[in-house]
């Protein structure tokens, strides 16, 4: 981008629109196009979907895919940072069981920060990424009351294996669980610079709050039903449908629209085709669980809903979005409670948001970093008044 390029003529129409479409900065980790969806450091997400999460962490922080040697190094680095320097368990055990898992996640991240903060942006971001698998596993177990015989963490294992081992669910296919969660993490790690949670995390960090405080704030932003919690709503929607018969599914979709309720898992603010992350997850589901009841429902929905939604010319994109399939896949591997699903989204985003915070703090403006955020608000009450 050249210097002093006019990017947007601002008018009063831009006010009170949540900064929609207003350029505020540059993003080094990812961008989103209407047809190919998200790209990490230039690579379309479909080309990255089968990489290990550790390699994508490397990509987001270094802007290059790792060589085999670098791939070993990032794993060794994450292993060296994995051990939580203190005891998370008593804090998590004290939290209200009924609290939403996203609130637990936010408190858990804050707690990790209280146990150790180095105040080096990169170290703290990498420490947090390395400690997330254990936090996630403990969060599930303690919230569910499974507090006995928690397996010891193995820092040398992959990030996903560390979560699966800590979780230690019985009667599940752990290899399949690892495959599905690895893909989920890679697909959800980053999505440009301006989505609400990423923007919030960077804004908090711009005041030089710690990586942990910034990330906890980002997770609070992600927890909203208009943002990350849509993946929870999406599986709840699929469970309500309860049939994969195309005629019944079509009747259900039409009834939802008639009742002015959203057809979850379809539509997008930016994309104008099926989200490639949905395409990847459909292919994965077809490979690992083609006969799963919920997978059969979303397969029918994928055929029926775009046609029905397409009848409404107001809907810019009637196709499947990222949230359509992830819930069905997580449910299939034994993670049957949808209220946990946004925590996986949060876990994944810690990598992208962490990398973007590191860029904004130490790379932008030739290493000076982005200053503290301070957008301008116009006064609504323009007349000067005095107390009588
Ligand atoms: N079901 C029902 N109505 C829908 C719809 C859907 N799946 N998608 C769009 N619409 C409606 C919008 O609500 C809007 O209605 P109004 O004009 O009455 O406000 C109209 O169609 C035009 O919307 P749009 O310009 O096509 O899309 P928006 O940017 O306004 O909304 C989104 C995008 C995602 C909020 C919307 O498509 C939606 O609500 N989808 C269902 C919920 C969902 O799956 N969310 C997950 C999003 C995943 C992601 O962001 O990656």
XYZ file of C-alpha atoms and ligand atoms in Angstrom:
439
model
C 0.000 0.000 0.000
C 1.418 3.392 -0.992
C 1.722 6.292 1.472
C -1.130 8.774 1.751
C -3.540 6.657 -0.297
C -7.159 7.784 0.198
C -8.898 4.675 1.513
C -12.339 5.977 2.354
C -14.279 9.236 2.249
C -15.795 9.361 5.720
C -19.308 10.764 6.024
C -21.771 11.007 8.879
C -23.287 7.760 7.548
C -20.265 5.977 9.013
C -21.128 7.090 12.544
C -22.646 4.601 14.994
C -22.068 1.682 12.614
C -19.490 -0.128 14.760
C -16.637 1.070 12.494
C -18.081 -1.122 9.722
C -15.871 -0.824 6.642
C -13.722 1.903 8.181
C -10.036 1.044 7.668
C -8.112 1.280 10.938
C -4.879 -0.572 10.377
C -3.021 -3.315 8.548
C -3.013 -6.988 9.434
C 0.073 -9.151 8.886
C -1.443 -12.526 9.785
C -4.542 -12.969 7.615
C -7.092 -11.505 5.226
C -10.534 -12.590 4.048
C -11.821 -12.537 0.463
C -15.491 -12.957 -0.524
C -14.814 -16.104 -2.574
C -11.840 -17.895 -1.001
C -12.460 -16.916 2.614
C -9.629 -16.546 5.057
C -5.963 -16.708 4.037
C -3.233 -17.021 6.647
C -0.154 -15.008 5.608
C -1.313 -15.299 1.987
C -2.139 -19.023 1.978
C -5.811 -19.934 1.316
C -7.152 -21.818 4.330
C -7.981 -24.885 2.226
C -4.251 -25.397 1.591
C -3.480 -25.291 5.330
C -6.316 -27.411 6.739
C -4.264 -30.590 7.179
C -1.244 -28.930 8.786
C -0.559 -29.489 12.487
C -1.721 -26.593 14.706
C 1.878 -26.075 15.886
C 2.980 -25.358 12.302
C 0.207 -22.806 11.872
C 1.236 -21.122 15.130
C 4.698 -20.850 13.565
C 3.188 -19.400 10.374
C 1.140 -16.759 12.196
C 4.099 -15.591 14.263
C 6.793 -15.833 11.563
C 4.723 -15.220 8.392
C 6.375 -18.250 6.741
C 5.526 -21.939 6.878
C 8.157 -23.794 8.910
C 10.825 -25.974 7.370
C 10.978 -29.490 8.908
C 13.697 -28.207 11.262
C 11.659 -25.143 12.269
C 8.637 -27.380 12.765
C 10.636 -29.389 15.318
C 11.833 -26.166 16.946
C 8.343 -24.705 17.417
C 7.178 -27.970 19.002
C 10.200 -27.919 21.333
C 9.566 -24.275 22.203
C 5.894 -24.926 22.991
C 6.862 -27.972 25.082
C 9.364 -25.867 27.049
C 6.632 -23.320 27.807
C 3.786 -25.773 28.473
C 4.045 -26.291 32.219
C 1.682 -24.075 34.165
C 3.827 -22.343 36.840
C 1.388 -22.819 39.711
C -1.846 -24.509 40.499
C -4.834 -23.694 38.329
C -7.045 -26.371 39.817
C -8.142 -24.673 43.102
C -9.139 -21.541 41.191
C -11.206 -23.497 38.660
C -12.722 -25.629 41.436
C -13.979 -22.433 43.131
C -15.899 -21.211 40.070
C -19.692 -21.568 39.865
C -20.439 -24.815 38.002
C -23.324 -23.184 36.165
C -21.150 -20.353 34.852
C -20.794 -20.397 31.066
C -17.623 -22.198 29.875
C -16.527 -18.999 28.103
C -16.554 -17.178 31.448
C -14.447 -20.021 32.864
C -12.058 -19.646 29.945
C -11.682 -15.935 30.524
C -11.046 -16.440 34.271
C -8.635 -19.280 33.451
C -6.593 -17.056 31.140
C -6.514 -14.280 33.738
C -5.367 -16.829 36.303
C -2.531 -18.016 34.061
C -1.455 -14.363 33.849
C -1.534 -13.997 37.632
C 0.571 -17.133 38.018
C 3.209 -15.757 35.642
C 3.554 -12.753 33.361
C 6.937 -11.963 31.821
C 5.816 -8.667 30.237
C 7.589 -9.676 27.032
C 4.817 -9.674 24.397
C 6.045 -12.673 22.434
C 6.977 -14.768 25.469
C 3.632 -14.182 27.120
C 1.723 -14.937 23.893
C 3.692 -18.156 23.341
C 3.392 -19.188 26.999
C -0.358 -18.725 26.826
C -0.637 -20.729 23.590
C 1.448 -23.508 25.160
C -0.659 -23.586 28.351
C -4.089 -23.479 26.671
C -4.403 -27.272 26.154
C -4.028 -27.967 29.875
C -6.360 -25.101 30.792
C -8.959 -26.406 28.315
C -8.757 -29.973 29.629
C -9.001 -28.862 33.274
C -11.871 -26.522 32.445
C -13.961 -29.383 31.033
C -13.105 -31.840 33.789
C -13.541 -29.547 36.765
C -16.719 -27.960 35.438
C -18.145 -31.464 34.984
C -17.023 -32.520 38.470
C -14.434 -35.051 37.204
C -11.769 -33.862 39.619
C -10.237 -37.215 40.620
C -7.290 -38.928 38.886
C -6.557 -36.132 36.432
C -3.712 -37.443 34.245
C -0.414 -35.561 34.485
C 0.329 -33.260 31.566
C 2.929 -34.411 29.036
C 4.526 -31.214 27.702
C 6.246 -33.101 24.886
C 2.957 -34.295 23.380
C 1.189 -32.293 20.669
C -1.100 -29.489 21.832
C -4.222 -31.430 20.880
C -2.997 -34.675 22.465
C -2.323 -32.788 25.701
C -5.957 -31.640 25.747
C -7.284 -35.098 24.829
C -5.084 -36.731 27.507
C -6.130 -34.273 30.216
C -9.786 -34.626 29.253
C -9.422 -38.415 29.264
C -12.963 -39.231 28.135
C -13.744 -42.945 28.279
C -15.285 -44.861 25.376
C -14.299 -42.364 22.701
C -12.053 -42.715 19.669
C -9.096 -40.572 20.774
C -7.372 -40.661 17.374
C -10.517 -39.341 15.685
C -10.893 -36.739 18.428
C -7.340 -35.557 17.804
C -7.908 -35.347 14.046
C -11.147 -33.366 14.349
C -9.870 -30.950 17.001
C -6.582 -30.377 15.108
C -8.511 -29.419 11.987
C -10.891 -27.285 14.015
C -7.997 -25.359 15.583
C -6.251 -24.710 12.283
C -9.473 -23.485 10.632
C -10.333 -21.085 13.467
C -6.962 -19.580 14.425
C -7.330 -16.213 12.703
C -9.829 -14.213 10.654
C -8.404 -10.805 9.750
C -7.794 -7.886 12.070
C -11.206 -6.303 12.558
C -13.439 -9.059 13.952
C -14.743 -8.071 17.367
C -12.638 -10.331 19.593
C -9.364 -9.686 17.748
C -10.007 -5.961 17.657
C -10.891 -5.969 21.371
C -7.735 -7.888 22.300
C -5.532 -5.509 20.323
C -7.323 -2.463 21.727
C -6.735 -3.622 25.311
C -3.097 -4.429 24.542
C -2.655 -0.942 23.034
C -2.936 0.455 26.557
C -0.123 -1.944 27.522
C -2.327 -4.233 29.587
C -0.756 -7.700 29.612
C -1.261 -10.348 26.919
C -3.359 -12.254 29.487
C -5.661 -9.312 30.294
C -5.965 -8.524 26.595
C -6.775 -12.129 25.719
C -9.295 -12.502 28.543
C -11.032 -9.390 27.165
C -10.926 -10.872 23.668
C -12.570 -14.047 24.985
C -15.305 -11.990 26.643
C -15.951 -10.361 23.269
C -15.973 -13.751 21.558
C -18.564 -15.101 23.993
C -21.424 -13.022 22.572
C -24.194 -14.760 20.617
C -23.600 -12.505 17.612
C -19.928 -13.534 17.535
C -18.295 -16.790 18.668
C -21.296 -18.259 20.421
C -23.006 -18.792 17.051
C -21.320 -22.231 16.894
C -23.125 -23.265 20.082
C -26.436 -21.987 18.651
C -25.753 -23.842 15.429
C -25.602 -27.318 16.966
C -28.573 -26.496 19.206
C -30.417 -25.663 15.965
C -29.372 -28.964 14.344
C -30.490 -30.924 17.420
C -33.883 -29.197 17.218
C -34.339 -30.322 13.579
C -33.919 -33.980 14.536
C -34.404 -35.425 11.038
C -32.347 -35.608 7.854
C -35.366 -36.117 5.618
C -35.112 -33.344 2.975
C -38.858 -32.627 2.925
C -39.023 -32.277 6.708
C -35.806 -30.247 6.844
C -37.175 -27.856 4.223
C -40.418 -27.463 6.197
C -38.365 -26.761 9.344
C -36.236 -24.121 7.603
C -39.313 -22.399 6.170
C -41.000 -22.415 9.579
C -37.927 -20.824 11.199
C -37.897 -18.069 8.603
C -41.627 -17.580 9.030
C -41.048 -17.186 12.793
C -38.318 -14.591 12.016
C -35.599 -16.801 13.479
C -32.162 -17.191 11.826
C -31.271 -20.314 9.905
C -28.042 -20.998 11.760
C -24.969 -22.037 9.844
C -25.859 -20.051 6.737
C -25.027 -16.537 5.599
C -22.008 -14.307 6.050
C -21.154 -10.643 6.308
C -18.182 -10.839 3.901
C -18.145 -14.205 2.106
C -20.270 -14.664 -0.990
C -19.805 -18.413 -1.461
C -19.798 -21.376 0.924
C -17.120 -20.720 3.523
C -14.139 -22.907 2.537
C -13.804 -23.788 6.235
C -17.288 -25.334 6.004
C -16.280 -27.185 2.829
C -13.233 -28.638 4.611
C -15.322 -29.770 7.584
C -17.966 -31.356 5.347
C -15.219 -33.347 3.615
C -13.787 -34.375 6.994
C -17.224 -35.446 8.239
C -17.805 -37.436 5.068
C -14.522 -39.236 5.793
C -14.889 -39.876 9.529
C -18.622 -39.962 10.321
C -20.829 -40.107 7.189
C -23.557 -41.991 9.062
C -23.667 -39.802 12.166
C -27.264 -38.535 12.630
C -26.277 -34.890 13.103
C -23.883 -35.057 10.169
C -26.704 -36.414 8.018
C -28.886 -33.475 9.110
C -26.280 -30.861 8.189
C -25.642 -32.626 4.867
C -29.351 -32.252 4.067
C -29.361 -28.674 5.353
C -26.459 -27.882 3.023
C -28.624 -28.939 0.083
C -31.912 -27.446 1.221
C -31.167 -24.198 3.076
C -29.247 -22.285 0.338
C -32.143 -22.885 -2.064
C -34.754 -21.670 0.441
C -32.657 -18.713 1.693
C -31.837 -17.843 -1.930
C -35.516 -17.043 -2.493
C -35.000 -13.911 -0.370
C -33.033 -11.376 -2.461
C -32.049 -9.473 0.715
C -29.820 -12.354 1.830
C -26.401 -11.682 0.301
C -25.034 -15.171 0.854
C -27.399 -18.128 1.332
C -24.533 -20.642 1.587
C -23.075 -22.551 4.535
C -20.758 -20.731 6.935
C -18.010 -22.094 9.201
C -20.385 -22.906 12.045
C -22.591 -25.357 10.153
C -20.392 -28.417 10.585
C -18.065 -27.948 13.549
C -20.725 -28.745 16.163
C -21.777 -31.982 14.463
C -18.130 -33.102 14.298
C -17.407 -32.227 17.948
C -20.623 -33.963 18.995
C -19.601 -37.069 17.055
C -16.324 -37.433 18.972
C -18.089 -37.327 22.342
C -18.136 -33.594 23.070
C -21.888 -33.526 23.236
C -22.560 -30.341 25.219
C -22.761 -27.383 22.791
C -22.194 -24.824 25.566
C -18.480 -25.745 25.392
C -18.075 -25.182 21.650
C -17.069 -21.530 21.773
C -14.174 -22.437 24.094
C -12.600 -24.360 21.178
C -13.026 -21.268 19.026
C -11.365 -19.235 21.787
C -8.534 -21.734 22.166
C -7.829 -21.502 18.441
C -8.041 -17.710 18.335
C -5.462 -17.299 21.099
C -2.863 -18.031 18.382
C -4.111 -15.455 15.857
C -4.910 -12.765 18.393
C -1.590 -13.394 20.165
C 0.314 -13.017 16.890
C -1.585 -9.847 16.003
C -0.919 -8.339 19.440
C 2.796 -9.084 19.025
C 2.728 -7.397 15.590
C 0.886 -4.317 16.840
C 3.087 -3.921 19.907
C 6.466 -4.431 18.298
C 6.369 -4.432 14.492
C 3.921 -1.791 13.217
C 5.231 1.728 12.514
C 8.786 0.471 12.032
C 8.865 -1.234 15.390
C 7.360 1.638 17.405
C 4.055 -0.169 17.654
C 0.494 1.095 17.275
C -0.315 3.802 19.849
C -3.119 3.474 22.367
C -6.451 3.192 20.522
C -8.427 6.430 20.536
C -11.118 6.659 17.843
C -13.072 9.906 17.772
C -16.652 10.196 18.972
C -18.660 13.250 17.937
C -20.687 15.039 20.590
C -24.378 14.352 20.170
C -25.371 17.297 22.410
C -23.710 20.200 20.599
C -25.063 23.083 22.661
C -22.998 24.282 25.630
C -25.107 24.301 28.800
C -24.544 25.557 32.345
C -26.152 24.411 35.585
C -28.619 27.157 36.645
N -31.195 -16.794 8.301
C -32.153 -15.842 8.349
N -31.978 -14.585 7.901
C -30.783 -14.302 7.358
C -29.761 -15.244 7.253
C -29.991 -16.528 7.763
N -29.059 -17.487 7.744
N -28.680 -14.661 6.673
C -29.023 -13.391 6.431
N -30.291 -13.165 6.841
C -31.016 -11.891 6.847
C -30.319 -10.899 7.759
O -30.733 -11.062 9.113
C -30.749 -9.570 7.172
O -32.085 -9.325 7.589
P -32.570 -7.801 7.879
O -32.380 -7.084 6.589
O -33.985 -7.997 8.306
O -31.670 -7.282 8.960
C -30.782 -9.878 5.675
O -30.939 -11.305 5.559
C -29.529 -9.469 4.931
O -28.402 -10.028 5.592
P -26.978 -10.126 4.895
O -26.575 -8.750 4.453
O -26.998 -11.202 3.884
O -26.051 -10.631 6.068
P -25.592 -9.877 7.413
O -24.190 -9.399 7.244
O -26.616 -8.892 7.886
O -25.626 -11.089 8.463
C -25.086 -13.155 9.490
C -24.655 -12.090 8.464
C -23.986 -14.199 9.605
C -25.263 -12.483 10.887
C -26.411 -13.789 9.017
O -26.215 -14.423 7.789
C -27.022 -14.751 10.028
O -27.703 -14.322 10.956
N -26.761 -16.096 9.868
C -27.280 -17.083 10.789
C -26.454 -17.092 12.059
C -25.110 -17.750 11.830
O -24.992 -18.801 11.241
N -24.049 -17.077 12.323
C -22.685 -17.574 12.163
C -21.817 -16.624 11.335
C -20.478 -17.270 11.069
C -19.391 -16.317 10.685
O -19.540 -15.084 10.896
O -18.349 -16.791 10.187
